[in-house]
Amino acid sequence: MAMLTMSVWSATVHADEGGVSYWLPGRFGSLAATPQVAGWSMAEVYYHTSASAFGNAAAAREIQVGRIPAAVNVDLNLHLNAQADLMLLNPTYTFATPVLGGQLAIGVTGLFGRSSANLDGTLTAAVGPLAVTRAGSFGDSITSVGDLYPQATLKWNAGVHNFMAYATGDIPVGAYSQVRLANLGIGHAAVDAGGGYTYFNPQAGHEFSAVAGFTYNFKNPDTQYQNGIDFHLDWGASQFLSKQVFVGLVGYAYQQVTDDFGQHPVLGGFRSRVLSVGPQIGFLFPVGDMQGYLNLKGYGEFAAENRPAGWNTWLTFSISPMAPTTVASARRPIAK
């Protein structure tokens, strides 16, 4: 059974500079490393997130938009709320000719949607012997297009074991301004690479996938801020109830492994972390002579540090070439 693993990035509040990271945890899920059928495929995703933050994670947003000068000492008591509703398109082409013994696929993701954020609370700023306390709130929202995210994957199959290497990145062409609280672009380029594994036994209906990688962030030319290197792990586990329906769990772990550069002194190294877990359900069905796939998954976040936390949901619909009957039959003995 061929399934298209959807990838999404969002410039809603998540980590690094001002609480925003390139990598959106949850991008990979179940059957991530399983080979696909050669040809064009298309995935559409509706993504919703709602998150909040206190302390440094909220202060980073106020610092980013220029409301806290770097030359002053501050005592912060701030609360950030943010949410986003995004639509994403991901066309992908899978090559029939093997590359390094594996299956090569290339694609690109674009997004359109709305992001909003609100910041409220108090801060006390001190310059020498003078101290000033300010209380209040301000908000921002934007509806526009985001950055572009090219991706290449290389996959290998050995019976029930599947392996994957991937490379991706950020082309910063989306709506972004350093003085806005909400953006749909991140304002800088990034590259990301990693690998994954999927165990998939069609006869027993068991499946488990895990994909890990690292992100290198380039300097933001507008702010001269550079995010540290990020590590991320996405995983999914499922049980097929039939050939068309499966249920299971998904989760992710995100940890920044090096300090940011150019941050306000009050933030320190500003390394971020978050964990998450949630349910999923998937459904496979024919669409003419193509393969349709519908998946709904949700994540509840916890153990966040220097990063907003909340919940997010992904509703994915994809359509791809149907696996030939002869190919499917030939694969069954191998998968035992």
Tab-separated table of C-alpha atoms in Angstrom:
chain	number	residue	atom	x	y	z
A	1	MET	CA	0.000	0.000	0.000
A	2	ALA	CA	1.533	3.279	-1.105
A	3	MET	CA	1.045	6.272	1.186
A	4	LEU	CA	2.251	9.817	0.723
A	5	THR	CA	3.918	11.217	3.836
A	6	MET	CA	3.081	14.886	4.015
A	7	SER	CA	5.538	17.504	5.163
A	8	VAL	CA	4.643	20.932	6.499
A	9	TRP	CA	6.462	23.857	7.920
A	10	SER	CA	4.849	26.816	9.629
A	11	ALA	CA	6.044	30.219	10.701
A	12	THR	CA	3.689	30.288	13.645
A	13	VAL	CA	5.274	30.639	17.055
A	14	HIS	CA	7.414	27.591	17.807
A	15	ALA	CA	11.112	28.110	18.753
A	16	ASP	CA	14.454	29.823	18.146
A	17	GLU	CA	14.389	33.524	17.097
A	18	GLY	CA	11.291	35.089	18.628
A	19	GLY	CA	9.949	31.580	19.214
A	20	VAL	CA	9.889	30.588	15.532
A	21	SER	CA	11.663	27.536	14.054
A	22	TYR	CA	12.072	26.266	10.531
A	23	TRP	CA	11.225	22.671	11.402
A	24	LEU	CA	7.606	21.966	12.291
A	25	PRO	CA	7.483	18.858	14.538
A	26	GLY	CA	5.034	16.254	13.294
A	27	ARG	CA	6.068	16.644	9.673
A	28	PHE	CA	6.721	12.901	9.276
A	29	GLY	CA	4.410	10.152	10.484
A	30	SER	CA	3.436	6.538	9.873
A	31	LEU	CA	4.878	4.723	6.825
A	32	ALA	CA	7.326	7.580	6.290
A	33	ALA	CA	10.074	5.364	4.812
A	34	THR	CA	7.950	3.025	2.693
A	35	PRO	CA	8.580	3.312	-1.076
A	36	GLN	CA	5.894	4.885	-3.260
A	37	VAL	CA	4.588	4.069	-6.727
A	38	ALA	CA	6.451	5.911	-9.480
A	39	GLY	CA	4.785	9.016	-10.935
A	40	TRP	CA	3.187	12.253	-9.782
A	41	SER	CA	1.337	12.582	-6.488
A	42	MET	CA	-0.309	15.491	-4.715
A	43	ALA	CA	-1.065	16.084	-1.055
A	44	GLU	CA	-3.228	18.776	0.506
A	45	VAL	CA	-3.137	19.511	4.221
A	46	TYR	CA	-5.230	21.636	6.533
A	47	TYR	CA	-3.136	22.455	9.605
A	48	HIS	CA	-4.364	24.154	12.780
A	49	THR	CA	-2.333	25.022	15.843
A	50	SER	CA	-3.034	26.823	19.097
A	51	ALA	CA	-0.184	27.532	21.503
A	52	SER	CA	0.760	29.764	24.435
A	53	ALA	CA	3.912	30.693	26.300
A	54	PHE	CA	5.173	32.535	29.373
A	55	GLY	CA	8.564	33.851	30.457
A	56	ASN	CA	11.427	33.878	27.964
A	57	ALA	CA	9.430	32.278	25.158
A	58	ALA	CA	6.946	35.159	25.320
A	59	ALA	CA	9.606	37.806	25.930
A	60	ALA	CA	11.473	36.728	22.814
A	61	ARG	CA	8.558	37.879	20.683
A	62	GLU	CA	8.479	41.335	22.275
A	63	ILE	CA	12.250	41.624	21.897
A	64	GLN	CA	12.057	40.596	18.228
A	65	VAL	CA	9.578	43.326	17.298
A	66	GLY	CA	11.803	45.939	18.942
A	67	ARG	CA	9.853	46.707	22.111
A	68	ILE	CA	12.716	45.793	24.454
A	69	PRO	CA	16.067	47.473	23.620
A	70	ALA	CA	19.150	45.307	24.047
A	71	ALA	CA	20.829	47.913	26.259
A	72	VAL	CA	18.382	47.701	29.164
A	73	ASN	CA	17.869	45.208	31.968
A	74	VAL	CA	14.357	43.795	32.143
A	75	ASP	CA	12.133	41.853	34.521
A	76	LEU	CA	9.450	40.096	32.475
A	77	ASN	CA	5.947	38.831	33.220
A	78	LEU	CA	4.484	38.187	29.774
A	79	HIS	CA	1.939	35.822	28.228
A	80	LEU	CA	1.804	34.914	24.531
A	81	ASN	CA	-1.123	33.315	22.677
A	82	ALA	CA	-0.818	32.278	19.038
A	83	GLN	CA	-2.733	30.251	16.486
A	84	ALA	CA	-2.625	29.502	12.782
A	85	ASP	CA	-4.832	27.974	10.104
A	86	LEU	CA	-2.908	26.918	7.010
A	87	MET	CA	-3.550	25.160	3.707
A	88	LEU	CA	-0.593	23.421	2.092
A	89	LEU	CA	0.040	21.886	-1.327
A	90	ASN	CA	2.804	19.337	-1.885
A	91	PRO	CA	3.316	18.023	-5.457
A	92	THR	CA	5.879	15.210	-5.599
A	93	TYR	CA	7.389	13.171	-8.417
A	94	THR	CA	8.729	9.656	-7.723
A	95	PHE	CA	11.219	8.271	-10.255
A	96	ALA	CA	10.922	4.736	-11.608
A	97	THR	CA	14.672	4.378	-12.268
A	98	PRO	CA	16.586	3.406	-9.102
A	99	VAL	CA	19.221	5.764	-7.707
A	100	LEU	CA	21.927	4.179	-5.512
A	101	GLY	CA	19.683	1.146	-5.301
A	102	GLY	CA	16.826	3.177	-3.868
A	103	GLN	CA	13.767	5.122	-4.953
A	104	LEU	CA	14.250	8.860	-5.520
A	105	ALA	CA	11.430	11.390	-5.082
A	106	ILE	CA	11.496	15.192	-5.285
A	107	GLY	CA	8.836	17.708	-4.349
A	108	VAL	CA	8.095	21.170	-3.036
A	109	THR	CA	5.603	22.508	-0.495
A	110	GLY	CA	3.861	25.872	-0.604
A	111	LEU	CA	1.374	27.272	1.883
A	112	PHE	CA	-1.328	29.886	2.270
A	113	GLY	CA	-3.138	30.808	5.432
A	114	ARG	CA	-3.608	33.001	8.460
A	115	SER	CA	-1.406	33.408	11.519
A	116	SER	CA	-2.259	35.498	14.580
A	117	ALA	CA	-0.605	36.270	17.914
A	118	ASN	CA	-1.350	38.301	21.038
A	119	LEU	CA	1.080	39.360	23.772
A	120	ASP	CA	0.092	40.796	27.145
A	121	GLY	CA	1.561	41.311	30.605
A	122	THR	CA	4.041	43.604	32.349
A	123	LEU	CA	7.737	44.338	32.129
A	124	THR	CA	10.073	46.442	34.249
A	125	ALA	CA	12.996	48.042	32.389
A	126	ALA	CA	15.963	49.539	34.208
A	127	VAL	CA	18.649	51.892	32.850
A	128	GLY	CA	21.085	52.781	35.622
A	129	PRO	CA	19.120	53.924	38.705
A	130	LEU	CA	15.884	54.510	36.754
A	131	ALA	CA	13.174	51.844	36.458
A	132	VAL	CA	9.955	51.950	34.456
A	133	THR	CA	7.107	49.415	34.571
A	134	ARG	CA	4.830	48.961	31.577
A	135	ALA	CA	1.635	46.913	31.331
A	136	GLY	CA	-0.607	46.268	28.373
A	137	SER	CA	-1.145	44.074	25.353
A	138	PHE	CA	-0.880	44.131	21.592
A	139	GLY	CA	-1.781	41.712	18.833
A	140	ASP	CA	-1.111	41.053	15.190
A	141	SER	CA	-2.396	38.832	12.393
A	142	ILE	CA	-1.577	38.173	8.752
A	143	THR	CA	-3.202	36.308	5.861
A	144	SER	CA	-0.782	35.609	3.035
A	145	VAL	CA	1.618	33.035	1.539
A	146	GLY	CA	4.562	31.383	3.265
A	147	ASP	CA	8.035	30.237	2.294
A	148	LEU	CA	8.793	27.463	-0.217
A	149	TYR	CA	10.171	24.148	1.004
A	150	PRO	CA	11.859	21.812	-1.533
A	151	GLN	CA	12.513	18.216	-0.516
A	152	ALA	CA	14.242	15.095	-1.851
A	153	THR	CA	13.963	11.577	-0.422
A	154	LEU	CA	15.733	8.313	-1.195
A	155	LYS	CA	14.078	5.101	0.032
A	156	TRP	CA	15.088	1.447	0.192
A	157	ASN	CA	12.953	-1.632	0.882
A	158	ALA	CA	14.047	-4.988	2.362
A	159	GLY	CA	10.894	-6.962	3.093
A	160	VAL	CA	9.231	-5.565	6.197
A	161	HIS	CA	12.129	-3.156	6.745
A	162	ASN	CA	12.237	0.212	4.983
A	163	PHE	CA	14.903	2.912	5.147
A	164	MET	CA	14.980	6.539	4.048
A	165	ALA	CA	17.382	9.456	3.687
A	166	TYR	CA	16.056	12.962	3.074
A	167	ALA	CA	17.225	16.524	2.499
A	168	THR	CA	15.096	19.635	2.582
A	169	GLY	CA	15.311	23.356	3.252
A	170	ASP	CA	13.650	26.762	3.397
A	171	ILE	CA	13.536	29.321	0.563
A	172	PRO	CA	12.541	32.539	2.415
A	173	VAL	CA	10.046	34.088	-0.004
A	174	GLY	CA	6.995	34.187	2.280
A	175	ALA	CA	5.377	37.119	4.053
A	176	TYR	CA	7.786	38.282	6.767
A	177	SER	CA	8.586	41.478	8.647
A	178	GLN	CA	10.813	41.738	11.701
A	179	VAL	CA	8.427	44.249	13.320
A	180	ARG	CA	5.347	41.991	13.023
A	181	LEU	CA	4.283	39.729	15.851
A	182	ALA	CA	2.774	37.197	13.397
A	183	ASN	CA	4.427	36.035	10.154
A	184	LEU	CA	4.073	33.293	7.544
A	185	GLY	CA	7.773	33.323	6.609
A	186	ILE	CA	10.778	32.951	8.903
A	187	GLY	CA	13.027	35.574	7.302
A	188	HIS	CA	16.041	33.337	6.735
A	189	ALA	CA	17.153	30.249	4.823
A	190	ALA	CA	17.667	26.811	6.405
A	191	VAL	CA	18.808	23.324	5.420
A	192	ASP	CA	17.744	20.082	7.060
A	193	ALA	CA	18.790	16.462	6.530
A	194	GLY	CA	18.253	13.133	8.230
A	195	GLY	CA	17.061	9.579	7.921
A	196	GLY	CA	14.187	7.315	8.848
A	197	TYR	CA	13.039	3.725	9.335
A	198	THR	CA	9.670	2.012	8.916
A	199	TYR	CA	8.726	-1.484	9.998
A	200	PHE	CA	5.641	-2.527	8.053
A	201	ASN	CA	4.138	-6.022	8.050
A	202	PRO	CA	1.009	-5.991	5.832
A	203	GLN	CA	-0.027	-9.513	6.889
A	204	ALA	CA	-0.061	-8.715	10.610
A	205	GLY	CA	-1.042	-5.069	10.072
A	206	HIS	CA	1.755	-3.791	12.313
A	207	GLU	CA	3.602	-0.563	11.504
A	208	PHE	CA	6.144	1.655	13.249
A	209	SER	CA	8.088	4.615	11.829
A	210	ALA	CA	10.699	7.026	13.155
A	211	VAL	CA	12.469	9.878	11.345
A	212	ALA	CA	15.264	11.990	12.860
A	213	GLY	CA	17.239	14.930	11.507
A	214	PHE	CA	19.151	18.144	12.165
A	215	THR	CA	18.440	21.712	11.015
A	216	TYR	CA	21.117	24.302	10.243
A	217	ASN	CA	19.762	27.846	10.204
A	218	PHE	CA	21.346	30.711	8.278
A	219	LYS	CA	21.506	34.241	9.700
A	220	ASN	CA	18.448	36.432	9.385
A	221	PRO	CA	19.722	39.414	7.322
A	222	ASP	CA	17.066	41.760	8.761
A	223	THR	CA	17.887	41.127	12.433
A	224	GLN	CA	21.437	39.653	12.302
A	225	TYR	CA	20.062	36.827	14.479
A	226	GLN	CA	21.042	33.192	13.844
A	227	ASN	CA	19.177	30.265	15.346
A	228	GLY	CA	21.144	27.361	16.781
A	229	ILE	CA	21.206	23.824	15.383
A	230	ASP	CA	18.012	21.860	16.066
A	231	PHE	CA	17.471	18.107	16.481
A	232	HIS	CA	14.056	16.564	15.878
A	233	LEU	CA	12.484	13.100	16.014
A	234	ASP	CA	9.036	12.289	14.588
A	235	TRP	CA	7.423	8.891	15.098
A	236	GLY	CA	4.203	7.030	14.371
A	237	ALA	CA	2.812	3.607	15.256
A	238	SER	CA	-0.319	2.067	13.772
A	239	GLN	CA	-2.390	-1.073	13.533
A	240	PHE	CA	-4.353	-1.834	10.362
A	241	LEU	CA	-7.892	-2.910	11.222
A	242	SER	CA	-8.433	-3.795	7.565
A	243	LYS	CA	-6.624	-3.203	4.277
A	244	GLN	CA	-8.178	0.278	4.167
A	245	VAL	CA	-8.304	1.531	7.786
A	246	PHE	CA	-5.673	1.938	10.499
A	247	VAL	CA	-5.481	3.603	13.921
A	248	GLY	CA	-2.534	4.443	16.116
A	249	LEU	CA	-0.383	6.982	17.902
A	250	VAL	CA	1.976	9.725	16.751
A	251	GLY	CA	4.515	11.850	18.578
A	252	TYR	CA	7.609	13.978	18.337
A	253	ALA	CA	10.610	15.256	20.281
A	254	TYR	CA	12.360	18.556	19.503
A	255	GLN	CA	15.585	19.752	21.106
A	256	GLN	CA	17.829	22.662	20.176
A	257	VAL	CA	21.441	21.496	20.602
A	258	THR	CA	23.434	24.734	20.181
A	259	ASP	CA	22.846	28.309	21.372
A	260	ASP	CA	21.320	31.070	19.292
A	261	PHE	CA	23.535	33.962	18.188
A	262	GLY	CA	22.461	37.599	18.502
A	263	GLN	CA	19.804	37.137	21.185
A	264	HIS	CA	18.991	39.618	23.956
A	265	PRO	CA	21.159	38.925	27.069
A	266	VAL	CA	18.072	38.213	29.199
A	267	LEU	CA	17.328	35.131	27.070
A	268	GLY	CA	20.657	33.373	27.565
A	269	GLY	CA	21.338	30.595	25.043
A	270	PHE	CA	17.588	30.282	24.421
A	271	ARG	CA	17.708	26.553	23.623
A	272	SER	CA	14.206	25.188	23.096
A	273	ARG	CA	12.615	21.798	23.702
A	274	VAL	CA	9.199	20.183	23.417
A	275	LEU	CA	7.655	16.700	23.483
A	276	SER	CA	4.284	15.594	22.123
A	277	VAL	CA	2.006	12.588	21.631
A	278	GLY	CA	-1.471	12.056	20.200
A	279	PRO	CA	-3.862	9.799	18.248
A	280	GLN	CA	-4.243	9.203	14.520
A	281	ILE	CA	-6.599	7.466	12.099
A	282	GLY	CA	-6.056	6.785	8.404
A	283	PHE	CA	-8.188	5.582	5.503
A	284	LEU	CA	-7.112	4.304	2.059
A	285	PHE	CA	-9.554	4.254	-0.854
A	286	PRO	CA	-9.538	4.174	-4.674
A	287	VAL	CA	-10.079	7.378	-6.686
A	288	GLY	CA	-10.665	6.127	-10.219
A	289	ASP	CA	-7.399	4.446	-11.150
A	290	MET	CA	-5.510	6.378	-8.433
A	291	GLN	CA	-4.910	5.773	-4.706
A	292	GLY	CA	-6.605	8.145	-2.258
A	293	TYR	CA	-5.490	8.594	1.338
A	294	LEU	CA	-7.115	10.511	4.214
A	295	ASN	CA	-5.400	10.947	7.575
A	296	LEU	CA	-6.299	12.843	10.750
A	297	LYS	CA	-3.760	13.200	13.554
A	298	GLY	CA	-3.450	15.402	16.606
A	299	TYR	CA	-0.636	16.290	18.996
A	300	GLY	CA	-0.722	17.480	22.592
A	301	GLU	CA	2.545	19.147	23.649
A	302	PHE	CA	4.285	19.015	27.032
A	303	ALA	CA	7.710	19.531	28.683
A	304	ALA	CA	8.245	22.706	26.649
A	305	GLU	CA	11.218	24.962	27.344
A	306	ASN	CA	11.837	28.373	25.710
A	307	ARG	CA	9.022	27.565	23.342
A	308	PRO	CA	5.231	27.924	23.219
A	309	ALA	CA	3.263	24.742	23.795
A	310	GLY	CA	-0.294	23.717	23.017
A	311	TRP	CA	-1.922	21.397	20.526
A	312	ASN	CA	-2.118	20.990	16.771
A	313	THR	CA	-4.097	18.941	14.263
A	314	TRP	CA	-3.344	17.804	10.712
A	315	LEU	CA	-5.962	16.742	8.163
A	316	THR	CA	-4.240	15.300	5.088
A	317	PHE	CA	-5.703	14.207	1.776
A	318	SER	CA	-3.373	12.813	-0.859
A	319	ILE	CA	-3.741	11.156	-4.224
A	320	SER	CA	-1.033	9.057	-5.873
A	321	PRO	CA	-0.666	6.301	-8.500
A	322	MET	CA	-2.262	2.985	-7.599
A	323	ALA	CA	0.125	0.077	-7.080
A	324	PRO	CA	-0.225	-2.454	-9.951
A	325	THR	CA	-1.866	-5.710	-8.903
A	326	THR	CA	1.069	-7.733	-10.141
A	327	VAL	CA	3.492	-5.668	-8.075
A	328	ALA	CA	1.346	-5.917	-4.958
A	329	SER	CA	1.062	-9.696	-5.359
A	330	ALA	CA	4.788	-10.068	-5.864
A	331	ARG	CA	5.503	-8.143	-2.678
A	332	ARG	CA	3.269	-10.179	-0.348
A	333	PRO	CA	5.684	-13.135	0.138
A	334	ILE	CA	8.566	-10.709	0.771
A	335	ALA	CA	6.676	-8.942	3.541
A	336	LYS	CA	6.041	-12.104	5.569
